[in-house]
mmCIF file of C-alpha atoms in Angstrom:
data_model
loop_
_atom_site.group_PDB
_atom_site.id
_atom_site.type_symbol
_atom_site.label_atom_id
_atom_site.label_comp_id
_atom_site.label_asym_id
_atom_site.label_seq_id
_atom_site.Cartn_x
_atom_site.Cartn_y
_atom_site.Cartn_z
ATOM 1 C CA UNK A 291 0.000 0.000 0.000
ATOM 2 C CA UNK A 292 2.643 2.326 0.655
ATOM 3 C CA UNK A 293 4.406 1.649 -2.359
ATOM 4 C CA UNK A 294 1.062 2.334 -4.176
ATOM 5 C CA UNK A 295 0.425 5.595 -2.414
ATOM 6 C CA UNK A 296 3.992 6.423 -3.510
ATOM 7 C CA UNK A 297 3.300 5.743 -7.135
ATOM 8 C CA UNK A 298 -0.418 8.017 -6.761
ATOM 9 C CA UNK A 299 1.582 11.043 -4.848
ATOM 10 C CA UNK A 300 4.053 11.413 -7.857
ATOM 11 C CA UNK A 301 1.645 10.846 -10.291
ATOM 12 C CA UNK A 302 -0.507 13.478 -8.995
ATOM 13 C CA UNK A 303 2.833 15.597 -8.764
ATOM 14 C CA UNK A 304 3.487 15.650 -12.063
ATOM 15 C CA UNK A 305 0.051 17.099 -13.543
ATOM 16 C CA UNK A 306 -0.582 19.032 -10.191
ATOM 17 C CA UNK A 307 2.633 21.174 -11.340
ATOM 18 C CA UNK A 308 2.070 20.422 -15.036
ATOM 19 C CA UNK A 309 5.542 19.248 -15.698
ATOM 20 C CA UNK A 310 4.803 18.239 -18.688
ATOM 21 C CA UNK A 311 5.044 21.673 -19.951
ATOM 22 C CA UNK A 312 8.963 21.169 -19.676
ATOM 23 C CA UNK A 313 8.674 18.145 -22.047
ATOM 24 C CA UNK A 314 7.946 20.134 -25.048
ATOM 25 C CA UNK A 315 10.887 20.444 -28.370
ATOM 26 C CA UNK A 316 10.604 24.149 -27.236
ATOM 27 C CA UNK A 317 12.013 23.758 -23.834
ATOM 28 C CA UNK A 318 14.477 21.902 -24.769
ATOM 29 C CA UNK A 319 15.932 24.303 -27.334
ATOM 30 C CA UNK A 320 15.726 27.448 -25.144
ATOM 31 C CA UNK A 321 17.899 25.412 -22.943
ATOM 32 C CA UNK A 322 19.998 23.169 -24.974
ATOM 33 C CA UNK A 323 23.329 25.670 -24.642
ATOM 34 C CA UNK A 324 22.658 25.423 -20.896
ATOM 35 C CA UNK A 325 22.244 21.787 -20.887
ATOM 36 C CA UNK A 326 25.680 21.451 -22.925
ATOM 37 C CA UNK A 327 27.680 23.228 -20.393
ATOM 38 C CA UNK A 328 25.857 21.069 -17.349
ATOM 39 C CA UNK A 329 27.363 18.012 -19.808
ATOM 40 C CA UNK A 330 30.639 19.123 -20.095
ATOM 41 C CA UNK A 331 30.788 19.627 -16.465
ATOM 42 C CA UNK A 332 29.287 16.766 -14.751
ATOM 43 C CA UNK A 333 29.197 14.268 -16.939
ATOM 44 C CA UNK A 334 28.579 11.214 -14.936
ATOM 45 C CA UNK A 335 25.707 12.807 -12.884
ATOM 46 C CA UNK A 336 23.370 14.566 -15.615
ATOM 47 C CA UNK A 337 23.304 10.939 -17.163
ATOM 48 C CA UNK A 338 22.231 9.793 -13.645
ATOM 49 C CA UNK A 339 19.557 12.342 -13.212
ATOM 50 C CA UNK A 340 18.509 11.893 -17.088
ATOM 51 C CA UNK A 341 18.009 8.051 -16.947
ATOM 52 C CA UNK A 342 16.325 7.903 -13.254
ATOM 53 C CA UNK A 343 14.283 10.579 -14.633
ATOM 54 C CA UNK A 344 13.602 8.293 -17.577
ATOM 55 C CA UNK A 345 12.909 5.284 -16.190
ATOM 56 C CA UNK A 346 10.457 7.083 -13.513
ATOM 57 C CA UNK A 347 8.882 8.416 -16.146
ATOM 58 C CA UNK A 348 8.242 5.070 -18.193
ATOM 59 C CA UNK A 349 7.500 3.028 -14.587
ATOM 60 C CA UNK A 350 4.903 5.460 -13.983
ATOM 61 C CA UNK A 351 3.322 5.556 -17.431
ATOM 62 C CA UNK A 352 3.651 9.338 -17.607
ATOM 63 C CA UNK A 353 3.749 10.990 -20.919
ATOM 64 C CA UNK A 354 7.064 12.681 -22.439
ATOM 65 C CA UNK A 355 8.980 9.357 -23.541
ATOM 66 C CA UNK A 356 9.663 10.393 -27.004
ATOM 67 C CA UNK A 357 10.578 14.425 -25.690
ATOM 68 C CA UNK A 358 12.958 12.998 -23.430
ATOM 69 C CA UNK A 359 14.488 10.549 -26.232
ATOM 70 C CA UNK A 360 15.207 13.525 -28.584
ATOM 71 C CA UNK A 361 16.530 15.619 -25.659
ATOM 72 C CA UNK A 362 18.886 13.073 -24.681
ATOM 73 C CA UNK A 363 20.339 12.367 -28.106
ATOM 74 C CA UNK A 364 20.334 16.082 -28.333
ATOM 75 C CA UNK A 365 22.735 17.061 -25.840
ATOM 76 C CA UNK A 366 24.547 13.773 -25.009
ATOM 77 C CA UNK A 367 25.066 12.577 -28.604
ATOM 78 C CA UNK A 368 23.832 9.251 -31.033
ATOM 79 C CA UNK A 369 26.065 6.541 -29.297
ATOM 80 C CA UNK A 370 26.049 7.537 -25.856
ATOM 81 C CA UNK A 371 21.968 8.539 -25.985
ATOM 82 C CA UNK A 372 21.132 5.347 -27.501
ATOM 83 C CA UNK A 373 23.065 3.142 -24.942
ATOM 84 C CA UNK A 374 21.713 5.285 -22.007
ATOM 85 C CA UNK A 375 17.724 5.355 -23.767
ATOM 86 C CA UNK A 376 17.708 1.863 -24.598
ATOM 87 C CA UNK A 377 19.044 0.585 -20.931
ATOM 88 C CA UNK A 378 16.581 3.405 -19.541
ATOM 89 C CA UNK A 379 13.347 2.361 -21.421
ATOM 90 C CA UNK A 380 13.525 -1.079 -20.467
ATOM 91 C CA UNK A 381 14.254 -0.729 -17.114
ATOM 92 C CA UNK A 382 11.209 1.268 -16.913
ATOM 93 C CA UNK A 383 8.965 -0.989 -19.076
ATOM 94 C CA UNK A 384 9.937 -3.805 -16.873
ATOM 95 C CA UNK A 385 9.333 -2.339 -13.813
ATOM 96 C CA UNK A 386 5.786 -0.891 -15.237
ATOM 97 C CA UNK A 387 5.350 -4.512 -16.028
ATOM 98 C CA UNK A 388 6.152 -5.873 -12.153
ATOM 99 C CA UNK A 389 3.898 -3.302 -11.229
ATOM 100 C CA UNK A 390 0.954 -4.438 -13.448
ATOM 101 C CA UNK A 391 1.535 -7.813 -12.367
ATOM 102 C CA UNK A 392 1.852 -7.614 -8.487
ATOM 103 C CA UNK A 393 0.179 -4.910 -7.623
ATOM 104 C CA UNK A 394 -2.357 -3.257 -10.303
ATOM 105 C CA UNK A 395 -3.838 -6.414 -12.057
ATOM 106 C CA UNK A 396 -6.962 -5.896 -11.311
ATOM 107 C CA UNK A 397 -7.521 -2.463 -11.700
ATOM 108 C CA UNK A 398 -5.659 -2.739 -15.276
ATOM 109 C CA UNK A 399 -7.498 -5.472 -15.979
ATOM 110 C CA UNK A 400 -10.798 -3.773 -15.141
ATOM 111 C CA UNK A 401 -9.797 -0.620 -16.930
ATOM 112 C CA UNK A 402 -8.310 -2.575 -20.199
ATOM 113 C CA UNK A 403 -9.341 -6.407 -20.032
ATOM 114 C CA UNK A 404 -11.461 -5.725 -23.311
ATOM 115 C CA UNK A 405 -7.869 -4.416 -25.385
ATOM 116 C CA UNK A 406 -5.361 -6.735 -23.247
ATOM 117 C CA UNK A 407 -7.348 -10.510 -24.196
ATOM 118 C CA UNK A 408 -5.703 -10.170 -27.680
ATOM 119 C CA UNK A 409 -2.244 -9.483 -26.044
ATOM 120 C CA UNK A 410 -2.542 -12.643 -23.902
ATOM 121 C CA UNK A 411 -3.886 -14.996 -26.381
ATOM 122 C CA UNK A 412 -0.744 -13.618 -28.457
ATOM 123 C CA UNK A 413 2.006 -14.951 -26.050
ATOM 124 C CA UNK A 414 0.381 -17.980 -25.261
ATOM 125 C CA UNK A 415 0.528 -18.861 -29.333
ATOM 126 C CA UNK A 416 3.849 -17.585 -30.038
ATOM 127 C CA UNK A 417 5.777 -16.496 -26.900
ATOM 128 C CA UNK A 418 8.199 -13.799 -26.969
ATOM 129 C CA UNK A 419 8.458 -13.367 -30.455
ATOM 130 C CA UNK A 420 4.552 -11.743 -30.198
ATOM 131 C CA UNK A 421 6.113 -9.324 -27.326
ATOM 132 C CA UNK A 422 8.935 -8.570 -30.188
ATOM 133 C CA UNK A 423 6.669 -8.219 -32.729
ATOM 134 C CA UNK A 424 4.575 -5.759 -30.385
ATOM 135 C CA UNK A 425 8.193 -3.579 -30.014
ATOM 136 C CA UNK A 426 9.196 -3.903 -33.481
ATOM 137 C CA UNK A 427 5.889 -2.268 -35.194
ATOM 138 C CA UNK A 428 4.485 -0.130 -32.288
ATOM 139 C CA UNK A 429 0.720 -0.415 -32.905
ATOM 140 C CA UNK A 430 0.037 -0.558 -29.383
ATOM 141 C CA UNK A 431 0.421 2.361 -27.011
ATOM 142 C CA UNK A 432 4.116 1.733 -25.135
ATOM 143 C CA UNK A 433 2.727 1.722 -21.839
ATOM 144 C CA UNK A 434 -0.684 -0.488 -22.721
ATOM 145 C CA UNK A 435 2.220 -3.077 -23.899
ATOM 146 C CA UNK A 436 4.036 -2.744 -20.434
ATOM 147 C CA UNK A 437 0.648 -3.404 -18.301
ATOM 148 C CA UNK A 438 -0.675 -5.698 -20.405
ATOM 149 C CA UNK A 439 2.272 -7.715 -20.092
ATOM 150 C CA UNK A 440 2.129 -7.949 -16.559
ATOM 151 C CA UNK A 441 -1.520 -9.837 -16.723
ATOM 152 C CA UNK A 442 0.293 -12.594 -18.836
ATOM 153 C CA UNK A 443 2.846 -15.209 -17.974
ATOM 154 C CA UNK A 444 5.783 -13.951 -19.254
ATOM 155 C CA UNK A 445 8.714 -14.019 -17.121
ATOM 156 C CA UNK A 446 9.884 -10.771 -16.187
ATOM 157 C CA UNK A 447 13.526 -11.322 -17.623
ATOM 158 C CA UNK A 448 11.889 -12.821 -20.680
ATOM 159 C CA UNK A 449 9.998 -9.342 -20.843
ATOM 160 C CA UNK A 450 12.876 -7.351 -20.686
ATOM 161 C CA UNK A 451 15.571 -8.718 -22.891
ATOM 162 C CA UNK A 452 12.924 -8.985 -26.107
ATOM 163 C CA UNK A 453 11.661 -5.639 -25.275
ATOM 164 C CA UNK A 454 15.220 -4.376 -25.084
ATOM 165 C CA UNK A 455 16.259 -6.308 -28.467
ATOM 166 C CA UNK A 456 12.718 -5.246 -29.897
ATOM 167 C CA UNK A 457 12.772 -1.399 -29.477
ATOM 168 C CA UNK A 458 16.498 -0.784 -30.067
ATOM 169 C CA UNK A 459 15.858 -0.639 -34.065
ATOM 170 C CA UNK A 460 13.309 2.419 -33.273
ATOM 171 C CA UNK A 461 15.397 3.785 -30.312
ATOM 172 C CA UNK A 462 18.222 4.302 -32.716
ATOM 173 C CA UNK A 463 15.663 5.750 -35.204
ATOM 174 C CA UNK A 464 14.096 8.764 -32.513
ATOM 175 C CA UNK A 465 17.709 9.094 -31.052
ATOM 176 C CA UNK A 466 19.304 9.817 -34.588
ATOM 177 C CA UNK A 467 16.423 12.512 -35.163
ATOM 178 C CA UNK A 468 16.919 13.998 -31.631
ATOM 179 C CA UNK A 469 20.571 14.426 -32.786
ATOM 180 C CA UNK A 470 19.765 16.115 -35.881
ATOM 181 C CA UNK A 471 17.195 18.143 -34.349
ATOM 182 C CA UNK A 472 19.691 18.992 -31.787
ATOM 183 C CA UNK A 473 22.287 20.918 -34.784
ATOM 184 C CA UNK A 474 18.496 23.508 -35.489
ATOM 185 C CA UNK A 475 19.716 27.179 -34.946
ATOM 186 C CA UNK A 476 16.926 28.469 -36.870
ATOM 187 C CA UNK A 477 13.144 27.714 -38.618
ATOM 188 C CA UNK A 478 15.175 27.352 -42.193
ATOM 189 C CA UNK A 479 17.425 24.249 -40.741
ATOM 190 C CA UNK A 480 14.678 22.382 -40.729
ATOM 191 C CA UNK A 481 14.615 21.688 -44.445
ATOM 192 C CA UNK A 482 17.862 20.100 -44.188
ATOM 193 C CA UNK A 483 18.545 17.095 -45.747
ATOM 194 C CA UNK A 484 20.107 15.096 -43.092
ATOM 195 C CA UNK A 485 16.860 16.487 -40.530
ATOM 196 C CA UNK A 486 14.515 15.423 -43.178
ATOM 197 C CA UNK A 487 15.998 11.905 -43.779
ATOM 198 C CA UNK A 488 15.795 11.263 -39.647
ATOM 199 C CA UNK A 489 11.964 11.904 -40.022
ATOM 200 C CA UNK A 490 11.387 10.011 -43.300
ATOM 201 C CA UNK A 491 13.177 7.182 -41.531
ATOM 202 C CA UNK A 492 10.287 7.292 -38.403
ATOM 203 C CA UNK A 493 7.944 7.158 -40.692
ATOM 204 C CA UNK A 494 9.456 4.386 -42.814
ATOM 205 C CA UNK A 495 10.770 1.893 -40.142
ATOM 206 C CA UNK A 496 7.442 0.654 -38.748
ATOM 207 C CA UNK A 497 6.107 -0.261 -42.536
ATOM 208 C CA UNK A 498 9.912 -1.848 -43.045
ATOM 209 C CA UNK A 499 9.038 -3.731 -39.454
ATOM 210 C CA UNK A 500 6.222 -4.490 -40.589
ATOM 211 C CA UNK A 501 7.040 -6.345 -43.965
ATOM 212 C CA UNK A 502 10.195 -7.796 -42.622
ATOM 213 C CA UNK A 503 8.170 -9.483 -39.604
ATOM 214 C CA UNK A 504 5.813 -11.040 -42.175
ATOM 215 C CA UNK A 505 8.752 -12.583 -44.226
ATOM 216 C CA UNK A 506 10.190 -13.983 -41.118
ATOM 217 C CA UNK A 507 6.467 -15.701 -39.816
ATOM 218 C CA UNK A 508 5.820 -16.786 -43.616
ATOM 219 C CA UNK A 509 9.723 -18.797 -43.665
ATOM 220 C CA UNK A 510 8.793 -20.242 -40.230
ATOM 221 C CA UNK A 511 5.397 -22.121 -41.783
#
């Protein structure tokens, strides 16, 4: 119970202070020279801060996931974004997913039973790979995947190393657009060609997911 009040205090926190209004592409440009220098001089702890912050965040089902993504890449870089995002996402997913399992199941399953029977008859015909599929061509909601999960039988470990494996491909994708949008010093950068290509790529990679997911079930008949 305590834990649970916990989890309902900062949840409350967040849209009682509208926090949310820092998660905007806005923000983070009025502040990205400040954020830079913070970088350069503590290093170890901003990455801290940025992936607790993260995986609080995604544990607590709170919107801003894809804000924080293209922060991160733009201030800390491609490589060292995508290690800390995809590490930070899971963590969270996973422990959204304990949650759902040991503590919430029956108000998620009250609140989403209807949308979540699909999900479970899923992993009990094809196991992981349905989880994977579910990462690789994100049709559901990210955080409907995370509770749902937790109302199945999936190990947790089995949860997080697919969902790690499955959303690194569209990490990489967000986190090489946060990057690009992270070079914008003014409205006409935009049109660049190397900006445009990140965003042509999110909109590509689920439809390329899609068709390489349907090769790999059709070899496996």
């Amino acid at each position: 119970m305590l834990l649970l009040g916990t989890m309902g205090i900062l949840i409350a926190l967040f849209f009682i202070f509208d926090l949310n209004q820092y998660l905007t592409l806005e923000t983070i440009k009025a502040r990205q020279h400040d954020l830079h220098m913070l970088y350069n001089e503590h290093t170890l702890a901003l990455l801290a801060g940025y992936a607790a912050v993260y995986i609080l965040s995604t544990a607590l089902s709170l919107p801003g996931a894809t804000i924080l993504t293209l922060a991160g890449a733009a201030v800390f870089g491609f490589w060292t974004a995508l290690i800390v995002v995809s590490f930070a996402s899971s963590i969270g997913a996973s422990l959204a997913c304990i949650v759902s399992r040991y503590l919430l199941r029956d108000w998620v399953r009250s609140r989403f039973g209807n949308r979540l029977q699909r999900m479970d008859e899923g992993i009990a015909h094809e196991g992981p790979f349905y989880l994977f599929t579910l990462r690789l061509v994100p049709v559901i909601p990210f955080f409907l995947i995370n509770l749902g999960m937790g109302l199945t039988s999936l190990p947790i470990r089995t949860f997080y190393w697919v969902s790690q494996l499955g959303m690194l491909p569209g990490t990489a994708v967000y986190v090489n657009a946060g990057k690009e949008l992270g070079k914008i010093d003014s409205l006409s950068a935009i049109l660049s060609p190397s900006l445009l290509a990140s965003f042509v790529l999110l909109g590509f990679f689920p439809l390329a997911a899609k068709k390489t997911l349907a090769f790999m079930r059709k070899r496996n008949r």
